[in-house]
Short mmCIF file of C-alpha atoms in Angstrom, two decimals:
data_model
loop_
_atom_site.label_atom_id
_atom_site.label_comp_id
_atom_site.label_asym_id
_atom_site.label_seq_id
_atom_site.Cartn_x
_atom_site.Cartn_y
_atom_site.Cartn_z
CA UNK A 1 -49.26 -70.83 -28.88
CA UNK A 2 -46.34 -71.51 -31.15
CA UNK A 3 -42.95 -70.58 -29.69
CA UNK A 4 -39.73 -70.84 -31.68
CA UNK A 5 -37.77 -71.22 -28.43
CA UNK A 6 -38.62 -74.71 -27.23
CA UNK A 7 -36.33 -77.49 -25.99
CA UNK A 8 -35.90 -78.84 -29.53
CA UNK A 9 -34.79 -75.44 -30.79
CA UNK A 10 -32.00 -75.21 -28.22
CA UNK A 11 -31.06 -78.88 -28.42
CA UNK A 12 -30.48 -78.39 -32.16
CA UNK A 13 -27.90 -75.73 -31.25
CA UNK A 14 -26.22 -78.17 -28.85
CA UNK A 15 -26.25 -80.79 -31.64
CA UNK A 16 -24.49 -78.33 -33.94
CA UNK A 17 -21.77 -78.11 -31.29
CA UNK A 18 -21.61 -81.91 -31.13
CA UNK A 19 -21.14 -81.96 -34.92
CA UNK A 20 -18.27 -79.48 -34.58
CA UNK A 21 -16.64 -81.90 -32.11
CA UNK A 22 -17.20 -84.78 -34.57
CA UNK A 23 -15.43 -82.84 -37.33
CA UNK A 24 -12.39 -82.43 -35.06
CA UNK A 25 -12.20 -86.13 -34.20
CA UNK A 26 -13.56 -85.54 -30.70
CA UNK A 27 -16.29 -87.68 -29.12
CA UNK A 28 -19.29 -85.69 -30.38
CA UNK A 29 -20.95 -84.06 -27.40
CA UNK A 30 -22.15 -80.47 -27.49
CA UNK A 31 -23.61 -78.11 -24.92
CA UNK A 32 -25.15 -74.68 -24.67
CA UNK A 33 -26.37 -72.62 -21.72
CA UNK A 34 -29.45 -70.44 -22.04
CA UNK A 35 -30.85 -67.59 -19.93
CA UNK A 36 -34.27 -66.22 -20.84
CA UNK A 37 -34.08 -67.70 -24.34
CA UNK A 38 -30.64 -66.22 -24.92
CA UNK A 39 -27.62 -68.46 -25.53
CA UNK A 40 -24.78 -67.31 -23.25
CA UNK A 41 -22.37 -70.23 -23.78
CA UNK A 42 -21.64 -72.75 -26.54
CA UNK A 43 -19.08 -75.52 -26.34
CA UNK A 44 -18.14 -79.00 -27.43
CA UNK A 45 -15.93 -81.74 -26.13
CA UNK A 46 -12.23 -80.96 -26.60
CA UNK A 47 -10.54 -83.64 -24.47
CA UNK A 48 -8.29 -84.85 -27.33
CA UNK A 49 -7.25 -81.46 -28.66
CA UNK A 50 -6.51 -80.11 -25.19
CA UNK A 51 -5.16 -83.41 -23.79
CA UNK A 52 -7.36 -82.79 -20.81
CA UNK A 53 -10.03 -85.04 -19.31
CA UNK A 54 -11.71 -82.00 -17.77
CA UNK A 55 -12.47 -80.46 -21.19
CA UNK A 56 -15.98 -81.91 -21.49
CA UNK A 57 -18.54 -79.73 -23.25
CA UNK A 58 -20.47 -79.08 -20.03
CA UNK A 59 -17.39 -77.97 -18.04
CA UNK A 60 -16.44 -75.44 -20.68
CA UNK A 61 -20.03 -74.21 -20.90
CA UNK A 62 -20.19 -73.69 -17.11
CA UNK A 63 -16.94 -71.69 -17.15
CA UNK A 64 -18.07 -69.61 -20.14
CA UNK A 65 -21.52 -68.91 -18.68
CA UNK A 66 -20.02 -67.87 -15.32
CA UNK A 67 -17.67 -65.58 -17.18
CA UNK A 68 -20.56 -64.04 -19.07
CA UNK A 69 -22.69 -63.61 -15.94
CA UNK A 70 -19.82 -62.42 -13.74
CA UNK A 71 -20.86 -64.84 -11.02
CA UNK A 72 -20.32 -68.49 -10.27
CA UNK A 73 -23.94 -69.50 -9.69
CA UNK A 74 -26.02 -70.40 -12.73
CA UNK A 75 -29.42 -69.55 -11.29
CA UNK A 76 -32.10 -69.14 -13.98
CA UNK A 77 -29.86 -70.95 -16.46
CA UNK A 78 -30.69 -74.01 -18.52
CA UNK A 79 -28.00 -76.37 -19.81
CA UNK A 80 -28.77 -78.22 -23.04
CA UNK A 81 -26.36 -81.09 -23.60
CA UNK A 82 -26.57 -83.85 -26.19
CA UNK A 83 -25.44 -86.65 -23.84
CA UNK A 84 -26.25 -87.37 -20.19
CA UNK A 85 -23.57 -85.69 -18.04
CA UNK A 86 -20.91 -87.82 -16.32
CA UNK A 87 -20.00 -87.72 -12.61
CA UNK A 88 -17.54 -84.87 -13.08
CA UNK A 89 -19.94 -82.67 -15.04
CA UNK A 90 -22.90 -83.45 -12.77
CA UNK A 91 -20.63 -82.62 -9.81
CA UNK A 92 -19.77 -79.26 -11.38
CA UNK A 93 -23.47 -78.64 -12.11
CA UNK A 94 -24.20 -79.42 -8.45
CA UNK A 95 -21.87 -76.61 -7.35
CA UNK A 96 -23.30 -74.22 -9.97
CA UNK A 97 -26.87 -74.65 -8.63
CA UNK A 98 -28.09 -74.50 -12.24
CA UNK A 99 -31.87 -74.33 -12.60
CA UNK A 100 -32.41 -76.95 -15.28
CA UNK A 101 -30.55 -79.60 -17.24
CA UNK A 102 -31.99 -80.85 -20.53
CA UNK A 103 -30.13 -83.73 -22.10
CA UNK A 104 -30.45 -85.88 -25.20
CA UNK A 105 -29.12 -89.43 -25.18
CA UNK A 106 -28.72 -91.44 -21.99
CA UNK A 107 -25.32 -92.83 -21.00
CA UNK A 108 -26.12 -96.08 -19.23
CA UNK A 109 -22.53 -96.81 -18.15
CA UNK A 110 -20.88 -93.46 -17.44
CA UNK A 111 -23.88 -91.16 -16.96
CA UNK A 112 -24.52 -89.50 -13.60
CA UNK A 113 -27.77 -91.40 -13.04
CA UNK A 114 -26.26 -94.87 -13.00
CA UNK A 115 -23.14 -93.56 -11.23
CA UNK A 116 -25.33 -92.07 -8.49
CA UNK A 117 -24.02 -88.49 -8.67
CA UNK A 118 -26.13 -85.98 -6.76
CA UNK A 119 -27.41 -82.78 -8.35
CA UNK A 120 -28.40 -79.69 -6.39
CA UNK A 121 -31.94 -79.97 -4.97
CA UNK A 122 -32.90 -76.84 -7.00
CA UNK A 123 -31.97 -78.44 -10.32
CA UNK A 124 -34.67 -79.90 -12.57
CA UNK A 125 -33.80 -82.52 -15.17
CA UNK A 126 -35.42 -83.31 -18.52
CA UNK A 127 -34.04 -86.21 -20.53
CA UNK A 128 -34.49 -87.69 -23.99
CA UNK A 129 -34.80 -84.46 -26.02
CA UNK A 130 -33.64 -85.34 -29.57
CA UNK A 131 -32.00 -88.41 -28.06
CA UNK A 132 -31.97 -90.31 -31.37
CA UNK A 133 -30.09 -87.56 -33.19
CA UNK A 134 -27.50 -87.34 -30.39
CA UNK A 135 -27.03 -91.06 -30.15
CA UNK A 136 -26.88 -91.54 -33.95
CA UNK A 137 -24.02 -89.02 -34.09
CA UNK A 138 -22.13 -90.88 -31.34
CA UNK A 139 -22.68 -94.23 -33.09
CA UNK A 140 -21.48 -92.79 -36.39
CA UNK A 141 -18.36 -91.47 -34.66
CA UNK A 142 -17.41 -94.78 -33.08
CA UNK A 143 -18.08 -96.75 -36.29
CA UNK A 144 -15.86 -94.35 -38.24
CA UNK A 145 -13.15 -94.52 -35.59
CA UNK A 146 -13.19 -98.33 -35.61
CA UNK A 147 -12.88 -98.40 -39.40
CA UNK A 148 -9.92 -96.02 -39.35
CA UNK A 149 -7.93 -98.10 -36.85
CA UNK B 1 15.95 -95.96 5.44
CA UNK B 2 15.19 -92.27 5.78
CA UNK B 3 13.64 -90.72 2.69
CA UNK B 4 12.92 -87.01 2.40
CA UNK B 5 10.17 -87.76 -0.11
CA UNK B 6 7.38 -89.25 1.93
CA UNK B 7 3.67 -88.42 1.98
CA UNK B 8 4.17 -85.77 4.67
CA UNK B 9 6.82 -84.02 2.59
CA UNK B 10 4.47 -83.65 -0.37
CA UNK B 11 1.40 -82.90 1.72
CA UNK B 12 3.31 -79.97 3.22
CA UNK B 13 3.68 -78.61 -0.32
CA UNK B 14 -0.07 -78.99 -0.85
CA UNK B 15 -0.66 -77.21 2.47
CA UNK B 16 1.50 -74.30 1.28
CA UNK B 17 -0.86 -74.05 -1.69
CA UNK B 18 -3.86 -74.11 0.67
CA UNK B 19 -2.28 -71.24 2.62
CA UNK B 20 -1.90 -69.28 -0.62
CA UNK B 21 -5.64 -69.76 -1.19
CA UNK B 22 -6.33 -68.60 2.39
CA UNK B 23 -4.37 -65.39 1.79
CA UNK B 24 -6.55 -64.64 -1.26
CA UNK B 25 -9.80 -65.17 0.64
CA UNK B 26 -10.45 -68.49 -1.07
CA UNK B 27 -11.57 -71.62 0.78
CA UNK B 28 -8.10 -72.97 1.63
CA UNK B 29 -7.58 -76.16 -0.34
CA UNK B 30 -4.30 -76.91 -2.09
CA UNK B 31 -3.13 -79.68 -4.41
CA UNK B 32 0.01 -80.90 -6.09
CA UNK B 33 0.67 -83.73 -8.54
CA UNK B 34 3.85 -85.76 -8.29
CA UNK B 35 5.58 -88.15 -10.70
CA UNK B 36 8.60 -90.07 -9.45
CA UNK B 37 9.11 -87.63 -6.58
CA UNK B 38 8.94 -84.65 -8.89
CA UNK B 39 6.20 -82.04 -8.54
CA UNK B 40 4.65 -81.41 -11.97
CA UNK B 41 1.62 -79.34 -10.90
CA UNK B 42 0.75 -77.01 -8.01
CA UNK B 43 -2.57 -75.29 -7.53
CA UNK B 44 -5.06 -73.94 -5.06
CA UNK B 45 -8.73 -73.23 -5.03
CA UNK B 46 -9.64 -70.13 -7.09
CA UNK B 47 -13.43 -70.34 -7.32
CA UNK B 48 -13.97 -66.80 -6.00
CA UNK B 49 -11.26 -65.05 -8.00
CA UNK B 50 -12.28 -66.79 -11.23
CA UNK B 51 -16.02 -66.78 -10.47
CA UNK B 52 -16.04 -70.40 -11.51
CA UNK B 53 -17.23 -73.43 -9.56
CA UNK B 54 -14.94 -75.65 -11.64
CA UNK B 55 -11.76 -73.91 -10.37
CA UNK B 56 -11.11 -76.34 -7.51
CA UNK B 57 -7.45 -77.05 -6.72
CA UNK B 58 -7.65 -80.61 -8.05
CA UNK B 59 -9.20 -79.60 -11.40
CA UNK B 60 -6.47 -77.08 -12.06
CA UNK B 61 -3.81 -79.60 -11.01
CA UNK B 62 -5.19 -82.23 -13.42
CA UNK B 63 -5.16 -79.74 -16.31
CA UNK B 64 -1.63 -78.54 -15.45
CA UNK B 65 -0.25 -82.07 -15.06
CA UNK B 66 -1.79 -83.18 -18.39
CA UNK B 67 -0.25 -80.14 -20.00
CA UNK B 68 3.15 -81.01 -18.57
CA UNK B 69 2.91 -84.66 -19.58
CA UNK B 70 1.42 -83.97 -23.01
CA UNK B 71 -1.24 -86.60 -22.44
CA UNK B 72 -4.57 -86.76 -20.70
CA UNK B 73 -3.96 -89.88 -18.59
CA UNK B 74 -2.21 -89.41 -15.25
CA UNK B 75 -0.72 -92.90 -14.99
CA UNK B 76 2.12 -93.10 -12.42
CA UNK B 77 0.95 -89.82 -10.92
CA UNK B 78 0.05 -89.12 -7.30
CA UNK B 79 -2.31 -86.31 -6.30
CA UNK B 80 -1.79 -84.77 -2.88
CA UNK B 81 -4.74 -82.67 -1.83
CA UNK B 82 -5.44 -81.15 1.58
CA UNK B 83 -9.19 -81.92 1.57
CA UNK B 84 -11.13 -84.97 0.38
CA UNK B 85 -12.13 -84.37 -3.26
CA UNK B 86 -15.77 -83.58 -4.11
CA UNK B 87 -17.93 -85.38 -6.71
CA UNK B 88 -16.69 -83.17 -9.53
CA UNK B 89 -13.01 -83.62 -8.73
CA UNK B 90 -13.35 -87.34 -8.06
CA UNK B 91 -15.20 -87.62 -11.39
CA UNK B 92 -12.32 -85.86 -13.16
CA UNK B 93 -9.81 -88.10 -11.36
CA UNK B 94 -11.85 -91.10 -12.55
CA UNK B 95 -11.34 -90.05 -16.17
CA UNK B 96 -7.64 -89.31 -15.59
CA UNK B 97 -6.98 -92.88 -14.33
CA UNK B 98 -4.57 -91.38 -11.79
CA UNK B 99 -2.53 -93.96 -9.86
CA UNK B 100 -2.94 -92.63 -6.36
CA UNK B 101 -4.82 -89.99 -4.37
CA UNK B 102 -3.49 -88.90 -0.98
CA UNK B 103 -5.71 -86.52 0.92
CA UNK B 104 -5.67 -84.77 4.27
CA UNK B 105 -8.94 -83.84 5.97
CA UNK B 106 -12.17 -85.72 5.31
CA UNK B 107 -15.25 -83.88 4.03
CA UNK B 108 -18.16 -85.72 5.57
CA UNK B 109 -20.85 -83.77 3.72
CA UNK B 110 -19.44 -82.94 0.27
CA UNK B 111 -16.60 -85.45 -0.08
CA UNK B 112 -16.70 -88.13 -2.78
CA UNK B 113 -16.93 -90.96 -0.25
CA UNK B 114 -20.22 -89.94 1.32
CA UNK B 115 -21.52 -88.77 -2.08
CA UNK B 116 -20.73 -92.20 -3.55
CA UNK B 117 -18.60 -91.02 -6.48
CA UNK B 118 -16.67 -93.80 -8.21
CA UNK B 119 -12.94 -93.62 -8.82
CA UNK B 120 -11.12 -95.60 -11.49
CA UNK B 121 -10.42 -99.20 -10.41
CA UNK B 122 -6.67 -98.51 -10.87
CA UNK B 123 -6.68 -95.63 -8.36
CA UNK B 124 -5.43 -96.19 -4.81
CA UNK B 125 -6.50 -93.86 -2.01
CA UNK B 126 -4.73 -92.85 1.20
CA UNK B 127 -6.56 -90.55 3.58
CA UNK B 128 -5.76 -88.62 6.76
CA UNK B 129 -2.23 -87.40 5.91
CA UNK B 130 -1.69 -84.20 7.93
CA UNK B 131 -5.46 -84.06 8.33
CA UNK B 132 -5.30 -81.86 11.45
CA UNK B 133 -3.21 -79.19 9.73
CA UNK B 134 -5.58 -79.12 6.74
CA UNK B 135 -8.69 -79.02 8.85
CA UNK B 136 -7.27 -76.37 11.24
CA UNK B 137 -6.62 -74.10 8.26
CA UNK B 138 -10.20 -74.57 7.03
CA UNK B 139 -11.61 -73.87 10.50
CA UNK B 140 -9.48 -70.74 10.81
CA UNK B 141 -10.76 -69.56 7.44
CA UNK B 142 -14.43 -69.98 8.30
CA UNK B 143 -14.04 -68.37 11.75
CA UNK B 144 -12.31 -65.35 10.17
CA UNK B 145 -14.96 -65.14 7.46
CA UNK B 146 -17.77 -65.24 10.02
CA UNK B 147 -16.13 -62.46 12.05
CA UNK B 148 -15.73 -60.26 8.99
CA UNK B 149 -19.40 -60.52 7.99
#
């Protein structure tokens, strides 16, 4: 069976958000939240624009999805995010009891896995979906930033 | 030397915020952020009202303080919070590079210490300031909630 709605389909949407962050001079990370193949939240990192360390893509997506659903628990929701979540975002996802997290590139130094952050026991994790695309965008961003300084 | 601006003075302000949360039916946790003895942010837990797991007192205080300072790093800032921060809030405080965290009651199950969340190496921590007052308020909240259900 061919389905247009696979992990790559949704990760591409998250990557589009990451590209929007890139264009604004933000570290390019994008996220979307999906319920039954429907996108209910889209966001990208805005920490520079908002002068706010809490403005990671995932945090904004959680707030937007809760708003949409009218409830704070993200049961039956899937988060697609281009980079492995940090401690803060994984901590927020813990409280949200989200069903599944699908991420692209790993973050060996600041990602929740190496930092030891606990997710909710109900939450499944899939990693490495379009990881090269996500990590190429991040590399391109930091090379460009270095050349500008 | 007698100084009116000691940890108890500021923790009382955080407790007033926790009481405001209590009155709204929110888990009573309050926070303030102080720079050079001046309060630049006050907040309390609003997860129920906002339907948003990210609306912890500390998260709102970080956003408000960054707004006030016009920058995302909380250098020279002290957070006073009535309850030990969770993984999410400690993760946000990590990014903020805040100078000091003073908290009241410990949270043995969901607090950042038992969860193993890492703070920024620059951040000092003081615990147990007016811990009984903070924990009495929490107990009162949960007893009242149980009796209402």
